[in-house]
Every structure is written in structure tokens, then in C-alpha cells.
Short mmCIF file of C-alpha atoms in Angstrom, two decimals:
data_model
loop_
_atom_site.label_atom_id
_atom_site.label_comp_id
_atom_site.label_asym_id
_atom_site.label_seq_id
_atom_site.Cartn_x
_atom_site.Cartn_y
_atom_site.Cartn_z
CA MET Q 1 68.51 21.80 -18.53
CA ARG Q 2 64.80 21.09 -18.88
CA ILE Q 3 63.50 21.12 -22.47
CA PHE Q 4 59.84 21.07 -23.48
CA ASN Q 5 59.18 20.42 -27.17
CA GLN Q 6 55.79 21.05 -28.70
CA SER Q 7 54.39 17.67 -27.79
CA ALA Q 8 55.64 18.01 -24.19
CA ILE Q 9 53.97 21.44 -24.02
CA ARG Q 10 50.72 20.04 -25.40
CA SER Q 11 50.66 17.14 -23.00
CA LEU Q 12 51.04 19.31 -19.88
CA GLU Q 13 48.01 19.32 -17.61
CA LYS Q 14 45.94 22.46 -18.34
CA GLN Q 15 46.81 24.49 -15.23
CA ALA Q 16 50.52 23.61 -15.48
CA ARG Q 17 50.53 24.65 -19.11
CA THR Q 18 48.74 27.93 -18.35
CA ASN Q 19 51.25 28.69 -15.57
CA LEU Q 20 54.31 27.87 -17.65
CA ILE Q 21 53.25 29.75 -20.80
CA ASN Q 22 52.18 32.80 -18.77
CA ALA Q 23 55.46 32.73 -16.83
CA LEU Q 24 57.56 32.73 -20.02
CA ALA Q 25 56.44 36.28 -20.78
CA GLY Q 26 58.62 37.33 -17.84
CA ILE Q 27 57.98 40.30 -15.64
CA ARG Q 28 54.97 42.41 -16.51
CA PRO Q 29 53.61 45.59 -15.00
CA ALA Q 30 50.85 45.15 -12.40
CA ASN Q 31 48.13 47.72 -13.02
CA LEU Q 32 44.65 48.41 -11.76
CA ILE Q 33 42.22 49.53 -14.45
CA GLY Q 34 39.43 51.76 -13.16
CA THR Q 35 36.15 52.33 -15.00
CA ILE Q 36 32.68 53.61 -14.25
CA ALA Q 37 29.38 52.29 -15.58
CA GLU Q 38 26.62 54.53 -16.92
CA ASP Q 39 24.74 53.95 -13.62
CA GLN Q 40 27.84 55.38 -11.83
CA THR Q 41 28.96 52.04 -10.34
CA THR Q 42 32.76 52.03 -10.23
CA ASN Q 43 34.81 49.01 -11.22
CA LEU Q 44 38.42 48.10 -10.60
CA ALA Q 45 40.35 45.14 -11.97
CA ILE Q 46 43.98 44.04 -12.00
CA PHE Q 47 45.65 43.53 -15.39
CA ASN Q 48 49.13 42.25 -16.21
CA SER Q 49 48.98 43.09 -19.93
CA VAL Q 50 49.27 46.88 -20.02
CA MET Q 51 51.69 47.95 -22.75
CA HIS Q 52 53.20 50.96 -24.42
CA ILE Q 53 51.83 51.46 -27.93
CA GLY Q 54 53.32 54.79 -28.98
CA ALA Q 55 54.49 58.16 -27.70
CA ASP Q 56 53.04 60.43 -30.41
CA PRO Q 57 50.10 60.14 -30.25
CA ALA Q 58 50.47 58.99 -26.62
CA LEU Q 59 48.90 55.52 -26.66
CA MET Q 60 48.75 52.62 -24.20
CA GLY Q 61 46.96 49.32 -24.56
CA PHE Q 62 46.08 46.12 -22.79
CA ILE Q 63 44.75 42.68 -23.70
CA MET Q 64 41.13 41.90 -22.85
CA ARG Q 65 40.38 38.20 -22.51
CA PRO Q 66 37.50 36.70 -24.49
CA THR Q 67 34.25 38.51 -23.72
CA THR Q 68 32.27 35.29 -23.66
CA VAL Q 69 31.58 35.92 -19.96
CA LYS Q 70 30.51 39.29 -18.50
CA ARG Q 71 33.51 41.61 -18.19
CA ASP Q 72 32.61 44.88 -16.47
CA THR Q 73 35.84 46.60 -17.48
CA TYR Q 74 35.15 45.94 -21.15
CA GLU Q 75 31.49 46.92 -20.99
CA ASN Q 76 32.28 50.15 -19.14
CA ILE Q 77 35.01 51.12 -21.60
CA VAL Q 78 32.73 50.48 -24.57
CA SER Q 79 29.90 52.50 -23.06
CA THR Q 80 31.86 55.42 -21.52
CA GLN Q 81 34.97 55.33 -23.77
CA GLU Q 82 37.20 56.03 -20.76
CA PHE Q 83 39.43 54.19 -18.32
CA SER Q 84 42.26 54.78 -15.87
CA ILE Q 85 45.49 52.83 -15.49
CA ASN Q 86 47.04 52.86 -12.00
CA HIS Q 87 50.43 51.34 -11.08
CA VAL Q 88 50.15 48.78 -8.30
CA ASN Q 89 52.72 49.45 -5.58
CA ILE Q 90 54.14 47.43 -2.70
CA GLY Q 91 51.61 48.85 -0.21
CA ILE Q 92 48.51 47.69 -2.10
CA VAL Q 93 49.57 44.42 -3.67
CA SER Q 94 47.20 42.25 -1.61
CA SER Q 95 44.20 44.56 -2.25
CA ALA Q 96 45.13 44.73 -5.94
CA HIS Q 97 45.24 40.93 -6.23
CA HIS Q 98 41.89 40.77 -4.42
CA THR Q 99 40.20 42.73 -7.25
CA SER Q 100 40.56 39.61 -9.42
CA ALA Q 101 37.83 37.86 -7.39
CA ARG Q 102 34.28 37.83 -8.79
CA PHE Q 103 32.57 40.65 -6.91
CA GLU Q 104 28.93 41.68 -7.32
CA ILE Q 105 29.75 45.14 -5.91
CA SER Q 106 32.46 47.71 -6.70
CA GLU Q 107 35.95 46.35 -6.05
CA PHE Q 108 36.95 49.71 -4.56
CA GLY Q 109 34.93 49.27 -1.37
CA ALA Q 110 35.26 45.50 -1.32
CA CYS Q 111 39.06 45.55 -1.52
CA GLY Q 112 39.70 48.65 0.58
CA LEU Q 113 40.92 51.01 -2.15
CA ILE Q 114 39.78 54.62 -2.50
CA PRO Q 115 38.44 56.09 -5.77
CA GLU Q 116 39.85 59.48 -6.70
CA TYR Q 117 38.73 61.72 -9.56
CA GLY Q 118 40.66 63.95 -11.94
CA SER Q 119 39.41 66.59 -14.32
CA CYS Q 120 39.92 64.87 -17.69
CA ILE Q 121 38.02 61.60 -17.39
CA LYS Q 122 35.05 60.41 -15.36
CA ALA Q 123 36.60 57.00 -14.65
CA PRO Q 124 38.04 56.73 -11.12
CA TYR Q 125 41.74 56.62 -10.28
CA VAL Q 126 43.10 54.61 -7.33
CA GLN Q 127 44.06 57.13 -4.65
CA GLU Q 128 46.78 54.85 -3.24
CA ALA Q 129 48.57 54.55 -6.62
CA SER Q 130 51.66 56.73 -7.10
CA ILE Q 131 51.27 56.77 -10.90
CA GLN Q 132 47.80 57.35 -12.38
CA ILE Q 133 46.97 57.61 -16.08
CA GLY Q 134 43.66 58.77 -17.61
CA LEU Q 135 42.78 57.47 -21.08
CA LYS Q 136 40.08 57.72 -23.71
CA LEU Q 137 39.36 54.75 -25.95
CA ALA Q 138 41.15 54.99 -29.30
CA GLU Q 139 40.72 51.56 -30.89
CA ILE Q 140 39.71 47.98 -30.17
CA ILE Q 141 41.66 45.47 -32.26
CA PRO Q 142 40.34 41.89 -32.28
CA ILE Q 143 42.99 39.16 -32.15
CA GLU Q 144 41.19 36.37 -34.02
CA LEU Q 145 43.77 33.71 -33.08
CA ASN Q 146 42.39 33.39 -29.57
CA GLN Q 147 39.39 35.72 -29.38
CA THR Q 148 41.16 38.29 -27.22
CA LYS Q 149 41.11 42.03 -27.92
CA LEU Q 150 43.81 44.68 -27.82
CA ILE Q 151 42.20 47.75 -26.21
CA ILE Q 152 44.09 50.95 -27.04
CA GLY Q 153 43.55 54.26 -25.28
CA GLU Q 154 44.98 57.73 -25.82
CA ILE Q 155 46.50 59.29 -22.71
CA HIS Q 156 44.67 62.45 -21.65
CA GLU Q 157 46.08 62.89 -18.14
CA ILE Q 158 49.16 61.75 -16.19
CA ARG Q 159 49.26 62.15 -12.39
CA ILE Q 160 52.49 61.49 -10.51
CA LYS Q 161 51.88 61.68 -6.76
CA ASP Q 162 55.49 61.91 -5.66
CA GLU Q 163 57.53 64.18 -7.92
CA THR Q 164 60.83 62.60 -6.82
CA CYS Q 165 59.88 59.60 -9.03
CA LEU Q 166 60.12 61.84 -12.09
CA GLU Q 167 63.74 61.93 -13.27
CA PRO Q 168 65.21 65.06 -14.91
CA ASP Q 169 64.92 63.45 -18.38
CA PHE Q 170 61.25 62.53 -17.71
CA ASN Q 171 61.91 58.87 -17.13
CA LEU Q 172 60.28 57.44 -13.99
CA ASN Q 173 62.18 55.77 -11.16
CA LEU Q 174 60.00 52.71 -10.56
CA GLU Q 175 61.95 51.70 -7.45
CA LEU Q 176 61.15 55.05 -5.79
CA ALA Q 177 57.53 54.81 -6.98
CA LYS Q 178 57.48 51.34 -5.35
CA SER Q 179 55.78 50.09 -8.54
CA ILE Q 180 55.75 46.33 -8.79
CA GLY Q 181 55.79 43.65 -11.42
CA VAL Q 182 53.87 40.42 -11.77
CA ASN Q 183 54.77 37.14 -13.37
CA GLY Q 184 51.98 34.91 -14.52
CA LEU Q 185 48.77 35.55 -12.67
CA ASP Q 186 49.83 35.45 -9.05
CA SER Q 187 53.54 36.08 -8.38
CA TYR Q 188 54.48 39.66 -7.50
CA TYR Q 189 58.01 41.12 -7.59
CA SER Q 190 59.50 44.35 -6.25
CA LEU Q 191 61.96 46.24 -8.44
CA GLN Q 192 65.49 47.38 -7.76
CA LYS Q 193 67.13 49.71 -10.25
CA LEU Q 194 70.27 48.09 -11.69
CA ALA Q 195 71.52 50.60 -14.26
CA LYS Q 196 70.48 53.13 -16.83
CA TYR Q 197 72.47 53.11 -20.07
CA LYS Q 198 73.14 55.72 -22.71
CA TYR Q 199 71.98 55.17 -26.29
CA ALA Q 200 74.16 52.28 -27.50
CA LYS Q 201 76.85 52.74 -30.16
CA PRO Q 202 78.45 49.92 -32.17
CA ASN Q 203 82.08 50.43 -31.19
CA LEU Q 204 81.78 51.20 -27.48
CA PRO Q 205 80.48 49.18 -24.56
CA PRO Q 206 77.26 50.77 -23.19
CA GLU Q 207 77.93 53.71 -20.89
CA ILE Q 208 76.03 53.94 -17.60
CA ILE Q 209 74.10 57.13 -16.82
CA PRO Q 210 74.76 57.88 -13.14
CA MET X 1 51.62 65.88 -7.13
CA ARG X 2 52.65 66.60 -10.73
CA ILE X 3 49.80 66.54 -13.26
CA PHE X 4 50.18 66.57 -17.04
CA ASN X 5 47.00 67.20 -19.00
CA GLN X 6 46.80 66.55 -22.73
CA SER X 7 48.16 69.94 -23.72
CA ALA X 8 51.05 69.63 -21.24
CA ILE X 9 51.82 66.19 -22.70
CA ARG X 10 51.72 67.56 -26.24
CA SER X 11 53.98 70.49 -25.43
CA LEU X 12 56.75 68.32 -23.93
CA GLU X 13 59.97 68.34 -25.93
CA LYS X 14 60.06 65.19 -28.10
CA GLN X 15 62.64 63.18 -26.13
CA ALA X 16 61.04 64.06 -22.78
CA ARG X 17 57.66 62.99 -24.09
CA THR X 18 59.04 59.72 -25.46
CA ASN X 19 60.71 58.98 -22.12
CA LEU X 20 57.64 59.79 -20.03
CA ILE X 21 55.12 57.89 -22.16
CA ASN X 22 57.41 54.87 -22.41
CA ALA X 23 58.01 54.95 -18.65
CA LEU X 24 54.28 54.94 -17.85
CA ALA X 25 53.99 51.38 -19.16
CA GLY X 26 55.91 50.35 -16.05
CA ILE X 27 58.20 47.39 -15.83
CA ARG X 28 58.52 45.26 -18.93
CA PRO X 29 60.42 42.07 -19.64
CA ALA X 30 63.85 42.51 -21.24
CA ASN X 31 64.28 39.94 -23.99
CA LEU X 32 66.73 39.23 -26.76
CA ILE X 33 65.12 38.11 -30.01
CA GLY X 34 67.36 35.88 -32.12
CA THR X 35 66.85 35.29 -35.84
CA ILE X 36 68.82 34.01 -38.80
CA ALA X 37 68.79 35.31 -42.36
CA GLU X 38 68.56 33.05 -45.41
CA ASP X 39 72.30 33.65 -45.96
CA GLN X 40 72.84 32.23 -42.42
CA THR X 41 73.83 35.58 -40.84
CA THR X 42 72.54 35.61 -37.27
CA ASN X 43 70.85 38.63 -35.72
CA LEU X 44 70.10 39.55 -32.14
CA ALA X 45 68.10 42.51 -30.86
CA ILE X 46 66.73 43.61 -27.49
CA PHE X 47 62.96 44.12 -27.17
CA ASN X 48 60.92 45.39 -24.24
CA SER X 49 57.53 44.54 -25.74
CA VAL X 50 57.34 40.75 -25.50
CA MET X 51 53.93 39.68 -24.25
CA HIS X 52 51.84 36.67 -23.45
CA ILE X 53 49.08 36.14 -26.00
CA GLY X 54 47.55 32.83 -24.99
CA ALA X 55 48.33 29.47 -23.40
CA ASP X 56 46.35 27.18 -25.74
CA PRO X 57 47.58 27.46 -28.44
CA ALA X 58 50.81 28.63 -26.75
CA LEU X 59 51.35 32.09 -28.26
CA MET X 60 53.66 34.99 -27.50
CA GLY X 61 53.98 38.28 -29.31
CA PHE X 62 55.94 41.50 -29.47
CA ILE X 63 55.57 44.93 -31.06
CA MET X 64 57.69 45.70 -34.11
CA ARG X 65 58.28 49.40 -34.72
CA PRO X 66 57.48 50.89 -38.13
CA THR X 67 59.39 49.07 -40.85
CA THR X 68 60.19 52.29 -42.70
CA VAL X 69 63.88 51.66 -41.95
CA LYS X 70 65.63 48.31 -42.39
CA ARG X 71 64.83 45.99 -39.50
CA ASP X 72 66.77 42.73 -39.71
CA THR X 73 64.65 41.01 -37.06
CA TYR X 74 61.47 41.64 -39.06
CA GLU X 75 62.97 40.66 -42.39
CA ASN X 76 64.42 37.45 -40.98
CA ILE X 77 61.13 36.48 -39.34
CA VAL X 78 59.20 37.09 -42.54
CA SER X 79 61.67 35.08 -44.62
CA THR X 80 62.37 32.17 -42.22
CA GLN X 81 59.14 32.25 -40.16
CA GLU X 82 61.13 31.56 -36.98
CA PHE X 83 62.56 33.43 -34.00
CA SER X 84 63.81 32.85 -30.48
CA ILE X 85 62.97 34.82 -27.33
CA ASN X 86 65.66 34.80 -24.61
CA HIS X 87 65.27 36.32 -21.13
CA VAL X 88 67.93 38.91 -20.38
CA ASN X 89 69.52 38.25 -16.98
CA ILE X 90 71.68 40.28 -14.60
CA GLY X 91 74.92 38.88 -16.04
CA ILE X 92 74.30 39.99 -19.63
CA VAL X 93 72.44 43.30 -19.23
CA SER X 94 75.21 45.46 -20.69
CA SER X 95 75.73 43.14 -23.70
CA ALA X 96 71.98 42.96 -24.20
CA HIS X 97 71.65 46.76 -24.22
CA HIS X 98 74.56 46.91 -26.67
CA THR X 99 72.54 44.93 -29.28
CA SER X 100 70.38 48.05 -29.75
CA ALA X 101 73.27 49.81 -31.55
CA ARG X 102 73.29 49.81 -35.36
CA PHE X 103 75.67 47.00 -36.26
CA GLU X 104 76.62 45.97 -39.79
CA ILE X 105 77.63 42.52 -38.49
CA SER X 106 75.91 39.94 -36.26
CA GLU X 107 75.23 41.32 -32.78
CA PHE X 108 76.26 37.96 -31.29
CA GLY X 109 79.96 38.42 -32.00
CA ALA X 110 79.89 42.19 -31.69
CA CYS X 111 78.29 42.13 -28.21
CA GLY X 112 80.03 39.04 -26.86
CA LEU X 113 77.05 36.67 -26.71
CA ILE X 114 77.16 33.06 -27.89
CA PRO X 115 74.62 31.58 -30.32
CA GLU X 116 73.22 28.18 -29.34
CA TYR X 117 71.00 25.93 -31.43
CA GLY X 118 68.08 23.70 -30.49
CA SER X 119 66.33 21.03 -32.52
CA CYS X 120 63.01 22.74 -33.28
CA ILE X 121 63.97 26.02 -34.94
CA LYS X 122 66.93 27.21 -37.00
CA ALA X 123 67.03 30.64 -35.29
CA PRO X 124 69.77 30.92 -32.65
CA TYR X 125 69.20 31.04 -28.89
CA VAL X 126 71.43 33.06 -26.56
CA GLN X 127 73.59 30.54 -24.69
CA GLU X 128 73.90 32.84 -21.64
CA ALA X 129 70.10 33.14 -21.22
CA SER X 130 68.53 30.96 -18.51
CA ILE X 131 65.14 30.91 -20.26
CA GLN X 132 65.03 30.31 -24.03
CA ILE X 133 61.89 30.04 -26.16
CA GLY X 134 61.69 28.87 -29.78
CA LEU X 135 58.79 30.14 -31.89
CA LYS X 136 57.34 29.87 -35.37
CA LEU X 137 55.50 32.82 -36.87
CA ALA X 138 51.72 32.57 -36.43
CA GLU X 139 50.38 35.99 -37.41
CA ILE X 140 51.41 39.59 -38.10
CA ILE X 141 48.75 42.10 -37.07
CA PRO X 142 49.21 45.67 -38.33
CA ILE X 143 48.35 48.41 -35.81
CA GLU X 144 47.26 51.17 -38.18
CA LEU X 145 47.18 53.84 -35.44
CA ASN X 146 50.95 54.17 -35.47
CA GLN X 147 52.23 51.84 -38.16
CA THR X 148 53.59 49.28 -35.70
CA LYS X 149 52.97 45.55 -35.98
CA LEU X 150 52.09 42.91 -33.44
CA ILE X 151 54.18 39.84 -34.34
CA ILE X 152 52.74 36.64 -32.89
CA GLY X 153 54.57 33.33 -32.73
CA GLU X 154 53.57 29.87 -31.59
CA ILE X 155 55.91 28.32 -29.02
CA HIS X 156 57.58 25.17 -30.33
CA GLU X 157 60.32 24.75 -27.73
CA ILE X 158 61.01 25.90 -24.15
CA ARG X 159 64.50 25.51 -22.68
CA ILE X 160 65.06 26.18 -18.96
CA LYS X 161 68.76 25.99 -18.16
CA ASP X 162 68.47 25.79 -14.40
CA GLU X 163 65.62 23.53 -13.32
CA THR X 164 65.42 25.13 -9.86
CA CYS X 165 63.73 28.12 -11.56
CA LEU X 166 60.80 25.86 -12.44
CA GLU X 167 58.37 25.78 -9.50
CA PRO X 168 56.32 22.65 -8.72
CA ASP X 169 53.19 24.25 -10.25
CA PHE X 170 55.15 25.16 -13.45
CA ASN X 171 55.44 28.83 -12.63
CA LEU X 172 58.96 30.26 -13.00
CA ASN X 173 60.89 31.94 -10.22
CA LEU X 174 62.24 34.99 -12.03
CA GLU X 175 64.41 36.02 -9.08
CA LEU X 176 66.25 32.68 -9.20
CA ALA X 177 66.48 32.92 -13.01
CA LYS X 178 68.00 36.39 -12.46
CA SER X 179 65.65 37.62 -15.22
CA ILE X 180 65.41 41.37 -15.34
CA GLY X 181 62.94 44.06 -16.29
CA VAL X 182 63.32 47.27 -18.22
CA ASN X 183 61.49 50.56 -17.99
CA GLY X 184 61.42 52.77 -21.02
CA LEU X 185 64.35 52.10 -23.32
CA ASP X 186 67.32 52.25 -21.00
CA SER X 187 66.58 51.61 -17.30
CA TYR X 188 67.07 48.05 -16.10
CA TYR X 189 65.70 46.59 -12.84
CA SER X 190 66.41 43.39 -10.95
CA LEU X 191 63.47 41.48 -9.46
CA GLN X 192 62.81 40.36 -5.92
CA LYS X 193 59.91 38.01 -5.28
CA LEU X 194 57.40 39.64 -2.91
CA ALA X 195 54.55 37.13 -2.68
CA LYS X 196 52.55 34.58 -4.59
CA TYR X 197 48.82 34.59 -3.91
CA LYS X 198 46.12 31.96 -4.23
CA TYR X 199 43.21 32.51 -6.64
CA ALA X 200 41.27 35.39 -5.06
CA LYS X 201 37.82 34.93 -3.54
CA PRO X 202 35.36 37.74 -2.80
CA ASN X 203 34.94 37.26 0.94
CA LEU X 204 38.50 36.50 2.02
CA PRO X 205 41.68 38.53 1.86
CA PRO X 206 44.15 36.94 -0.59
CA GLU X 207 46.05 34.01 0.88
CA ILE X 208 49.80 33.78 0.32
CA ILE X 209 51.24 30.59 -1.19
CA PRO X 210 54.42 29.85 0.80
#
């Protein structure tokens, strides 16, 4: 067993520490966030911090790093109040990772991904994504501890390209959608469905839903 | 393609809507949060909302649902200021899911998981977990939109049972750790490492780190 106490954590070299602390959060969803500027320039960026906030109202959020440098995604969301969340899948993982580079032009063209438009928001979806979500800004919550922000949007549109991913109870089969996960900033994982369990009861072992 | 606009989302039956909106967040880490009450009763509960907050200071957080009903995890964290985060792995997925039932006794005994103690926090770790993290409460941020709370802790101890999971650059190999992901509330997925990429540059396709 390897144990790091607080002083061992603090004395790690900066990149090692960043890697380890990021990795501890485990598997996270890999998503591309699409926005459009007022001058109609599209923007696309990969995020590993997308999270469920609530089902009613239907809210999702993500963490925006400190806006001490120019962050197009943040500026576009503040000015247009809209963004799209697109699940990264196995087929576009390299292009999706590429969007994290510092481009002076739209990441769509630069990384070989195609913008697609729905009817509820002006922000572009990623055509290659099997699961696309259109959101309007609901709230920006500053996290003073480290100058990040929790950006929360309300879901206005859900687009599921392949209906077989949608299970009868309205869960999604992420293995069929080929959605992927990311650990830390650079390690991508494919998903294999292990089991789905019924609502747990105290006196019975969890029952598997076939 | 199946499209849900806002009125289609709103008119979904409550459970279907909860499933769909939860599922959209994609894969999330499955973690067991361990706490101890002032009367020394241990508590263990599964959470799918653990997130990275920052590496320096080393912070992790998770979303606590509205505390309108009794939530032992929340009460224990408020009173003792400490909690542990333990990665769920393939071997304990059924026991981990079982902790979500409403027990009147400690979930450790009831679900067949063994408490283990470190030297930095009094809250119990899960002995069966390959990755264990000890935290002290740093901040509770209310999310007024839906009466949830973002609970943030500072990492005081990291325990990695099998050192082969720790990569030379201090990333973790989640496939070797057998850590799993969860989608929605009940669907568990195993992880298979696809690729690790170098820091992306604008003019080159992302390079894979072997």
C-alpha cells in the first residue's frame, strides 16, 4: 500500500500532484461543449466536469476554471446565454482531445468535427456525437476557494441519434452509445455495462434488472 | 433520431424524466462515502456525484441532496468535519449499491463491507476499496436552484492499496484498480483504458502516450 499524508501530497512536484489529485476523482464523463460568439464564430472545448444538478427543473452544470486567461466558452455563454453538451464517443476521442489545444480559429474545422444546429438554441451541436444536449444558462455560482465557477444550464433540448441507446425506462445505455469516460486530463476509457440494479432494500441483496 | 424539446421533457412521467436527465450526465465515478457519528456509529453511502475541485489546495466535492429528510452522511460531516471517499470496484458493486437502502444500523455490517482506519481522520475507510481518500470539511456551498449542497473537503490522506495502479507520472490506472463508473442511479459500468494523450497542440493531431 502507498500512503500519501498531507505533507507528502504538498511536497509532490506540481505536475505529479495535479495528475494524482485529478485522478482521484475517478472516471468522469468526456463532453464537448459547443458555443457561438456574437460574431457567429463557433467554439468547441472538451470538459471532464459535466455533472447532473437536478431533474426538475432539468439542470446540468460544469466547472469553469479561473477566468484569469481568455476562455471563449465562458465568454460565449455569458454573452449568448446558451451552450450545448455533446457526449464524446470512441470514434471522436482523438479529435475531442485536440480541442484542448489553444486554437485561434474554431475548433470545429481545426479538429475535423462538424457543427450541427437544432431548433432550440443557436449554439452548435457536434454532429458526430450520439447524445446532444441544448442548454440555456440558469446560474453561475462562484467557488471562492479556488476561483472556479459552477456554470449551471437548464436543458431545453435532448437529441439521441440512435434510439436503441434509449432504454424502455428512459435510462441510456452508454455502452451502445459508445460514450466514453476520462480520468484526469488525458486518459480515456471505454465503458462496458456490468449490471443494473433495482432500488435497494435493507433486507435483500440488490436484485439485477436483466 | 429521437428529439425531446422542453415541453416533451416536462411532460415525461416523473420516473422517466428522472432517469433520462440523470443518464445525460454520462458516466460518473461510483464512490462510497464513509463517516462516523459522535456516538461512534459508522455510516456508509454510495454517491455518484464526487468531483475534482482543485489540485492546490487539494479539494474534492460532492453534491448532497436536499436535507429535508434525515441524511446521516451530512449530519456526520457537519458534526465531525471529516469523511472518506472510497472508489467502488468490480468486486463490491452489489454491496455498494446495497448501501443506498434505508438502514437503521451501520451499512458496513449490513452490506458486508469492512471499516478500516487511517491515521489522519476518524471516519472509516472501506477496506475492500483499492483507492481510499481521507478528507476534512472545507466548505458547504448551497445551490439555491434546487436546494442541494456542494460539500467540499480538503484531502488529508490518500491510500492506494495496489501500487501498480499508480502510473509513473502519478496518474492512476482505473482499469487496473478495477474502479467502476455509474450512470444514473443504478447502471454500473467497468472501464477499459482506450488511450492516454499528450498535451494537445494546435497543428498536430494528438499523440498517444504508450
